[in-house]
Short mmCIF file of C-alpha atoms in Angstrom, two decimals:
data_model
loop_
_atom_site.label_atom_id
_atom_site.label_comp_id
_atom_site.label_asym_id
_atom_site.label_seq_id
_atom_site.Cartn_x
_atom_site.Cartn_y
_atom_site.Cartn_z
CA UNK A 1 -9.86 -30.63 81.02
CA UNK A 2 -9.36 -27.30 78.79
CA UNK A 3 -10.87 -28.21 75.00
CA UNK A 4 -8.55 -27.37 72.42
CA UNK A 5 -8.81 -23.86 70.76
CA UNK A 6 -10.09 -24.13 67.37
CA UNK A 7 -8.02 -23.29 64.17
CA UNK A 8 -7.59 -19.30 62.89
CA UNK A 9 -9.39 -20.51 59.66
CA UNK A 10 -12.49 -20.79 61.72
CA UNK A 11 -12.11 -18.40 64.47
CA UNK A 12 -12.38 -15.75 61.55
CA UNK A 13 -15.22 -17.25 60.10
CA UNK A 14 -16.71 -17.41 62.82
CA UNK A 15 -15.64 -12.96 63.74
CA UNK A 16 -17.29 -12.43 60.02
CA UNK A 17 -20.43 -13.91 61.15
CA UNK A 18 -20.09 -11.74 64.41
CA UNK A 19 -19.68 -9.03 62.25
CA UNK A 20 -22.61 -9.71 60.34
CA UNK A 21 -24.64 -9.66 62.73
CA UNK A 22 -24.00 -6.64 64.48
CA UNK A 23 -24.76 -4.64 61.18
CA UNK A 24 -28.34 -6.56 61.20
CA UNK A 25 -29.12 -5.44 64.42
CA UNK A 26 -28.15 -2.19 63.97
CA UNK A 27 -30.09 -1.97 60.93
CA UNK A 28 -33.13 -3.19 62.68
CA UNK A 29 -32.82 -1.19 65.44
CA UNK A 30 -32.37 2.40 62.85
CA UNK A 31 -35.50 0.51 61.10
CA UNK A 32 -37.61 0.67 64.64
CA UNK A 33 -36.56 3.66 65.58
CA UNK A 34 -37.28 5.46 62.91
CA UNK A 35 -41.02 4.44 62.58
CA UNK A 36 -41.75 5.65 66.58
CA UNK A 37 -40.09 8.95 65.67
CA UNK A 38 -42.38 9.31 62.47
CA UNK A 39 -45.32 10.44 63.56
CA UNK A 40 -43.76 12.78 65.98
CA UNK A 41 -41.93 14.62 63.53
CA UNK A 42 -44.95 15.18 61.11
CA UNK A 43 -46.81 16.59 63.79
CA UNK A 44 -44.09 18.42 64.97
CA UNK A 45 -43.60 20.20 61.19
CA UNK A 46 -47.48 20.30 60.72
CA UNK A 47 -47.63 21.95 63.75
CA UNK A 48 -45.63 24.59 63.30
CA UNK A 49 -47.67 25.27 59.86
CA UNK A 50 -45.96 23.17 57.34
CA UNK A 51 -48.84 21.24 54.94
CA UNK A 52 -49.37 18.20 55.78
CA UNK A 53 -48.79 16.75 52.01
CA UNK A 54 -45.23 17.58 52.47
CA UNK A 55 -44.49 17.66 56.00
CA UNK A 56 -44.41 13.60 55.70
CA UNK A 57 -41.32 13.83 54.27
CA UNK A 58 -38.84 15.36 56.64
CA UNK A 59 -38.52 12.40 59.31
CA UNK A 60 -37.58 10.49 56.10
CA UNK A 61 -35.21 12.99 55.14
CA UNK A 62 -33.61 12.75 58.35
CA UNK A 63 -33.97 8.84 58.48
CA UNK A 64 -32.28 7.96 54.90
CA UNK A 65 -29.26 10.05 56.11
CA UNK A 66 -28.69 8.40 59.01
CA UNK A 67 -29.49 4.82 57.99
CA UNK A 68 -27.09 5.46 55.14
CA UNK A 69 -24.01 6.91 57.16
CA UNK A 70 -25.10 3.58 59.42
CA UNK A 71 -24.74 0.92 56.79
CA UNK A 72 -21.88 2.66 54.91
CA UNK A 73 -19.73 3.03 57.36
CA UNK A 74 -20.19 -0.73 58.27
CA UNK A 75 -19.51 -1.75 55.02
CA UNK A 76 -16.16 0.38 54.92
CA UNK A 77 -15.14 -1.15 58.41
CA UNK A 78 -15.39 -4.35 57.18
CA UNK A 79 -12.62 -4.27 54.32
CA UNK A 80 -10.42 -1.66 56.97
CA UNK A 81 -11.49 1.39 55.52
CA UNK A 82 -12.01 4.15 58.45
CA UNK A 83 -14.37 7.16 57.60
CA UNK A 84 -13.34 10.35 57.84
CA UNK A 85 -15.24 12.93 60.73
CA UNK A 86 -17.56 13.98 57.93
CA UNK A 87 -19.32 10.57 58.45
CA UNK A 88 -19.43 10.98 62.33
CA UNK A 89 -20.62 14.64 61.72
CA UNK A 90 -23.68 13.90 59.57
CA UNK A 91 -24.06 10.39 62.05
CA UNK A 92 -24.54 12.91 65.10
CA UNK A 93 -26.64 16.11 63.37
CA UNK A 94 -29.46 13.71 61.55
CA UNK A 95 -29.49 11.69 65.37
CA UNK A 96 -29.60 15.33 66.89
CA UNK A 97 -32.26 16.53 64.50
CA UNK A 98 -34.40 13.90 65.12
CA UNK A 99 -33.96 14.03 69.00
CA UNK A 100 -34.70 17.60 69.10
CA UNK A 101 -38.03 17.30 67.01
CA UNK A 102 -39.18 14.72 68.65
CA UNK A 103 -38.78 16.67 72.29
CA UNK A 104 -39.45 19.83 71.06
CA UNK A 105 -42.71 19.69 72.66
CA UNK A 106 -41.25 18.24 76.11
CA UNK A 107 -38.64 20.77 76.46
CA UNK A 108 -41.09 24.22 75.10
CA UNK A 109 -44.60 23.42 75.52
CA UNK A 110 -47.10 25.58 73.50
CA UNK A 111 -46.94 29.29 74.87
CA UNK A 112 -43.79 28.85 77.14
CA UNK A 113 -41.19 30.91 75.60
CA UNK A 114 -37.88 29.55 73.62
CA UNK A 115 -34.82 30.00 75.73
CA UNK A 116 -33.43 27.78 78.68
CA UNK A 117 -36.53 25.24 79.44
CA UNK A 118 -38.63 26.54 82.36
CA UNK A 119 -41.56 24.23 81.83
CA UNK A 120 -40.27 20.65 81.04
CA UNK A 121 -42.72 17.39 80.59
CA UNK A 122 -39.91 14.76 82.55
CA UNK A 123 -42.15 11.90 80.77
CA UNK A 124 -42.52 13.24 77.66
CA UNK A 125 -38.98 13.79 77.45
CA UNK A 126 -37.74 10.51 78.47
CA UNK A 127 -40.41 8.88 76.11
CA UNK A 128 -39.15 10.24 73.04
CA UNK A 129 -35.54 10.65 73.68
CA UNK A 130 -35.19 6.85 74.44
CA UNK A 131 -35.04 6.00 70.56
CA UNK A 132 -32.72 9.07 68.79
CA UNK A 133 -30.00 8.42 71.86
CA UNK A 134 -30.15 4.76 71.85
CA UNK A 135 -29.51 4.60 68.09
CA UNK A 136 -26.69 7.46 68.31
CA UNK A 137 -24.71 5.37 71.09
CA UNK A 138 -25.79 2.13 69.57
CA UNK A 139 -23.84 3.69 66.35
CA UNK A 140 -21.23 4.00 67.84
CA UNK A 141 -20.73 1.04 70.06
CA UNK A 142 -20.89 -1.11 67.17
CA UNK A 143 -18.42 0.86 65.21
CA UNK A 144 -15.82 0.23 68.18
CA UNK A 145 -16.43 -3.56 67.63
CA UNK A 146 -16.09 -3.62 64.19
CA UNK A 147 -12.81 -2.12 64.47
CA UNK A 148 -11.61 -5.09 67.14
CA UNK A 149 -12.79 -7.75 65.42
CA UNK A 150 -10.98 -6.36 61.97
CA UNK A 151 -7.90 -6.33 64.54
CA UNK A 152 -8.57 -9.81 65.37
CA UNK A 153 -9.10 -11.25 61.68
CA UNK A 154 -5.73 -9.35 60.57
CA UNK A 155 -4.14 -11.13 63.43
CA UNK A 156 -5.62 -14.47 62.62
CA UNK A 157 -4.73 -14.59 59.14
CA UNK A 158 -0.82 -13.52 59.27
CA UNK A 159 -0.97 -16.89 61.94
CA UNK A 160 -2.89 -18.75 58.74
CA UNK A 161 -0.07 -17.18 55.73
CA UNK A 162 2.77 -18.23 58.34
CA UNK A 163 1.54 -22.04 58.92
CA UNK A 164 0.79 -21.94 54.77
CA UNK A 165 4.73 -20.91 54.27
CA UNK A 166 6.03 -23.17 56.69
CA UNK A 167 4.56 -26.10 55.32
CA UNK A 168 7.80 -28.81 53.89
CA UNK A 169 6.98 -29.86 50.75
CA UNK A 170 7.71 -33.37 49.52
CA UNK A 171 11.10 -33.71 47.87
CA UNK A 172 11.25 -36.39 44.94
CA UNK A 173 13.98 -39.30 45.21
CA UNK A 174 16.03 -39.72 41.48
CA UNK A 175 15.79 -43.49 40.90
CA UNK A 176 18.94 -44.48 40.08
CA UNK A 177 19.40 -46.78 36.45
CA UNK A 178 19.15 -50.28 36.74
CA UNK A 179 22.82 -51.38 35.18
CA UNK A 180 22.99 -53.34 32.05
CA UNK A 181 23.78 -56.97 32.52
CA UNK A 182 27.18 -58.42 31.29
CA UNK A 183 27.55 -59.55 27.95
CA UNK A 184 29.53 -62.99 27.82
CA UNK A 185 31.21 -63.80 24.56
CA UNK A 186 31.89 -68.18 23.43
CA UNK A 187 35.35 -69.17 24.62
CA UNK A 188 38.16 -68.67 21.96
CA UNK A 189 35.95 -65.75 20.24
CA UNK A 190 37.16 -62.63 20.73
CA UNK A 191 34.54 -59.51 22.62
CA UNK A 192 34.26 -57.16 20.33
CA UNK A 193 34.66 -53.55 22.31
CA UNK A 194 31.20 -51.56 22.83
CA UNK A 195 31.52 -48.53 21.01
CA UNK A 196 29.76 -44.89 22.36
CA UNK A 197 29.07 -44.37 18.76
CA UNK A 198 25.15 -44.92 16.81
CA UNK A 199 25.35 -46.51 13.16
CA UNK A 200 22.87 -45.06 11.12
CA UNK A 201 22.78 -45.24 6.78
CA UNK A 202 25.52 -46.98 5.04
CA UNK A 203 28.42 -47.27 7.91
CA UNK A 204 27.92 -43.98 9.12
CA UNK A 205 28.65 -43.18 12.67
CA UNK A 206 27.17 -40.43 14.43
CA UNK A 207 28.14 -39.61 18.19
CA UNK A 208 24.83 -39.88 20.60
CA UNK A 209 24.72 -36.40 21.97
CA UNK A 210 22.80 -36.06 25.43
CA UNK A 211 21.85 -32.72 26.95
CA UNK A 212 23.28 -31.59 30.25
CA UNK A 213 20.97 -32.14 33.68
CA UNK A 214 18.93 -28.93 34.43
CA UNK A 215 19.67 -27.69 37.78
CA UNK A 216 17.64 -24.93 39.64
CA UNK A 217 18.51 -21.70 39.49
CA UNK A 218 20.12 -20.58 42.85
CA UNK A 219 18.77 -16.79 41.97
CA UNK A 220 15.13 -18.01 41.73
CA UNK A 221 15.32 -20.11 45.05
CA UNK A 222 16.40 -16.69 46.28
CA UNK A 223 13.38 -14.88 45.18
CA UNK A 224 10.91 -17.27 46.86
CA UNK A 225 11.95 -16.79 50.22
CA UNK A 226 9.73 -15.61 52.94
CA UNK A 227 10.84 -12.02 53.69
CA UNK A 228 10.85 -11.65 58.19
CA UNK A 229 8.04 -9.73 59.78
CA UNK A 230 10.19 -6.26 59.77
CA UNK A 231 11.48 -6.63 56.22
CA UNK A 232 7.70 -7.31 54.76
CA UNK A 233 6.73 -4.21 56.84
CA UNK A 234 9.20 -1.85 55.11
CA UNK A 235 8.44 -3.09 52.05
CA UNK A 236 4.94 -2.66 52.42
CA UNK A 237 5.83 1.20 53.72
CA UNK A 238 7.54 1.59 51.10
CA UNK A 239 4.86 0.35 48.41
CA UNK A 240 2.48 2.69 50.24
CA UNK A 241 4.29 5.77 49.60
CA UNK A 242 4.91 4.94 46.23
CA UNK A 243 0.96 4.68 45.59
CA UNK A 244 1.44 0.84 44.74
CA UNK A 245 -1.36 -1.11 44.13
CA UNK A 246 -1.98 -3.88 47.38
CA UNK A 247 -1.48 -7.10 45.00
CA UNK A 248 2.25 -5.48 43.40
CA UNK A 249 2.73 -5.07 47.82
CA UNK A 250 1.59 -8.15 48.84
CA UNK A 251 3.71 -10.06 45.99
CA UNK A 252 6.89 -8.00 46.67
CA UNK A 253 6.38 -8.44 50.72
CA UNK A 254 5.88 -12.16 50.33
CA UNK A 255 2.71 -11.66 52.41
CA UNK A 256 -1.32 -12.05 51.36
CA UNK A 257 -3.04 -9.50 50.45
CA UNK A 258 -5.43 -8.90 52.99
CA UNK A 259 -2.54 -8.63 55.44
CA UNK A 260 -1.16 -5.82 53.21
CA UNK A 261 -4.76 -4.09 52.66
CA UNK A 262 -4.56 -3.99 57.00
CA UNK A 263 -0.98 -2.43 56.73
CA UNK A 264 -2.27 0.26 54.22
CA UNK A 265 -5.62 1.11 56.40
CA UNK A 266 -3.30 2.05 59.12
CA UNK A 267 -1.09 3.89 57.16
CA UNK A 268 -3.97 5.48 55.67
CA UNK A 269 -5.36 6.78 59.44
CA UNK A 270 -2.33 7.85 60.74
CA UNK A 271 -1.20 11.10 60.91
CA UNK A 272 2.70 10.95 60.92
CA UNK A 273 5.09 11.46 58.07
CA UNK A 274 5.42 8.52 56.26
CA UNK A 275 9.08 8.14 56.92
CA UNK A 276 8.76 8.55 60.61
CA UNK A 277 6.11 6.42 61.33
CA UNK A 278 7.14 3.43 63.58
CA UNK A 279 5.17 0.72 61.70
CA UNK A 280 3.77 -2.63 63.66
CA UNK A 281 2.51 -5.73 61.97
CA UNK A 282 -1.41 -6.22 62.64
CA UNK A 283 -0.36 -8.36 65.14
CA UNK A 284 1.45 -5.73 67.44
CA UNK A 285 5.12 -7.82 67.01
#
């Protein structure tokens, strides 16, 4: 018997904590990496006659670029920000750099001239191009699954705004006014005739004024309604070109404002003119 799938409150908690933990592992992965490749780079810079009080400092260089481009653009992927090629430009030099020192010695041993490698160490290579490529590709797989699982989480919460809207509330019952109970006059005597009027003072009447039932304002009723999928969209578009801030969208859309925030990212990364652009929900409907 299939178990029941759990509810999209959850299933996004549960993509966050994915998330999370991809950006750890890559993290301690850069961490590793960067502490084999340390040593080979100061020898490789002392080597070719750089003091050794200073030559220290390039793998570090190198590393806090890369480890910062790493965790950055993490961070941005997580709230649907998408970097620009600038990011994947330093992301691939400082892992280039630090390849290329660290098989510098593989691919030109001492005295073989610079040029295409005639005289290549197979081991050496393979040793030290293990961590610089595993981190580059590792950088990049985990960018690609940051980017579904945003996909998924913008899915999963337009399903959570669209149970919240759909959700009846309770509508109250008037209770009605219990009547007043006949008043029976002696036989022979005379009723006297109940009078709509309020004696107050020295036989002063004053007529008991009641204010009219407030009823709801059709116009307001109107303004609470749930825009459709393609209306909120437009809307949205529309917001975006106007340079709108994503709570004015999300309140004129009718939609939250994370869905709105996905619906600007994409506008953001794509390339078309604004008024051209055939725009999809997060969800692809």
């Amino acid at each position: 018997m299939r178990a029941p799938a759990p509810p999209p409150a959850r299933m996004i908690e549960a993509l966050q904590s994915l998330q999370a933990g991809l950006t750890k592992v890559l993290v301690t992965v850069a961490v590793v990496a960067m502490a084999f490749t340390a040593t080979n780079v100061t020898l490789f810079a002392i080597d070719h006659h750089i003091p050794p009080v200073i030559a220290w400092l390039l793998d570090p260089m190198v590393a806090v670029a890369l480890g910062a481009v790493l965790i950055v653009d993490g961070r941005l992927s997580e709230h649907g920000v998408h970097p620009s090629g600038w990011a994947s430009a330093l992301r691939w030099f400082a892992g280039l750099s630090t390849w290329l020192m660290n098989c510098w010695a593989s691919l030109w041993p001492t005295g073989s001239p610079f040029g295409v490698p005639r005289h290549v160490d197979p081991a050496g290579l393979v040793l030290h191009s293990i961590p610089p490529v595993l981190l580059i590709i590792l950088a990049e797989a985990i960018t690609f699954y940051r980017r579904a699982i945003l996909d998924r989480i913008a899915v999963l919460r337009a399903q959570v705004d669209t149970a919240n809207a759909t959700v009846d509330t309770p509508t109250g019952h008037r209770v009605s006014p219990r009547p007043a109970s006949p008043v029976f006059a002696p036989v022979g005597r005379p009723v006297a005739a109940v009078s709509p009027l309020v004696i107050c003072g020295a036989r002063q009447a004053y007529t008991l004024t009641v204010p009219p039932v407030s009823t709801p304002d059709p116009a307001s009723e109107d303004e609470s309604a749930r825009l459709s999928t393609e209306q909120a969209l437009n809307v949205i578009r529309v917001c975006w070109v106007n340079r709108e801030s994503i709570r004015t969208a999300a309140r004129k859309s009718t939609r939250s404002s994370s869905y709105v925030q996905t619906v600007y990212a994409r506008l953001n990364a794509s390339k078309e003119e604004p008024a051209q652009l055939a725009l999809t929900g997060p969800s692809g409907q």
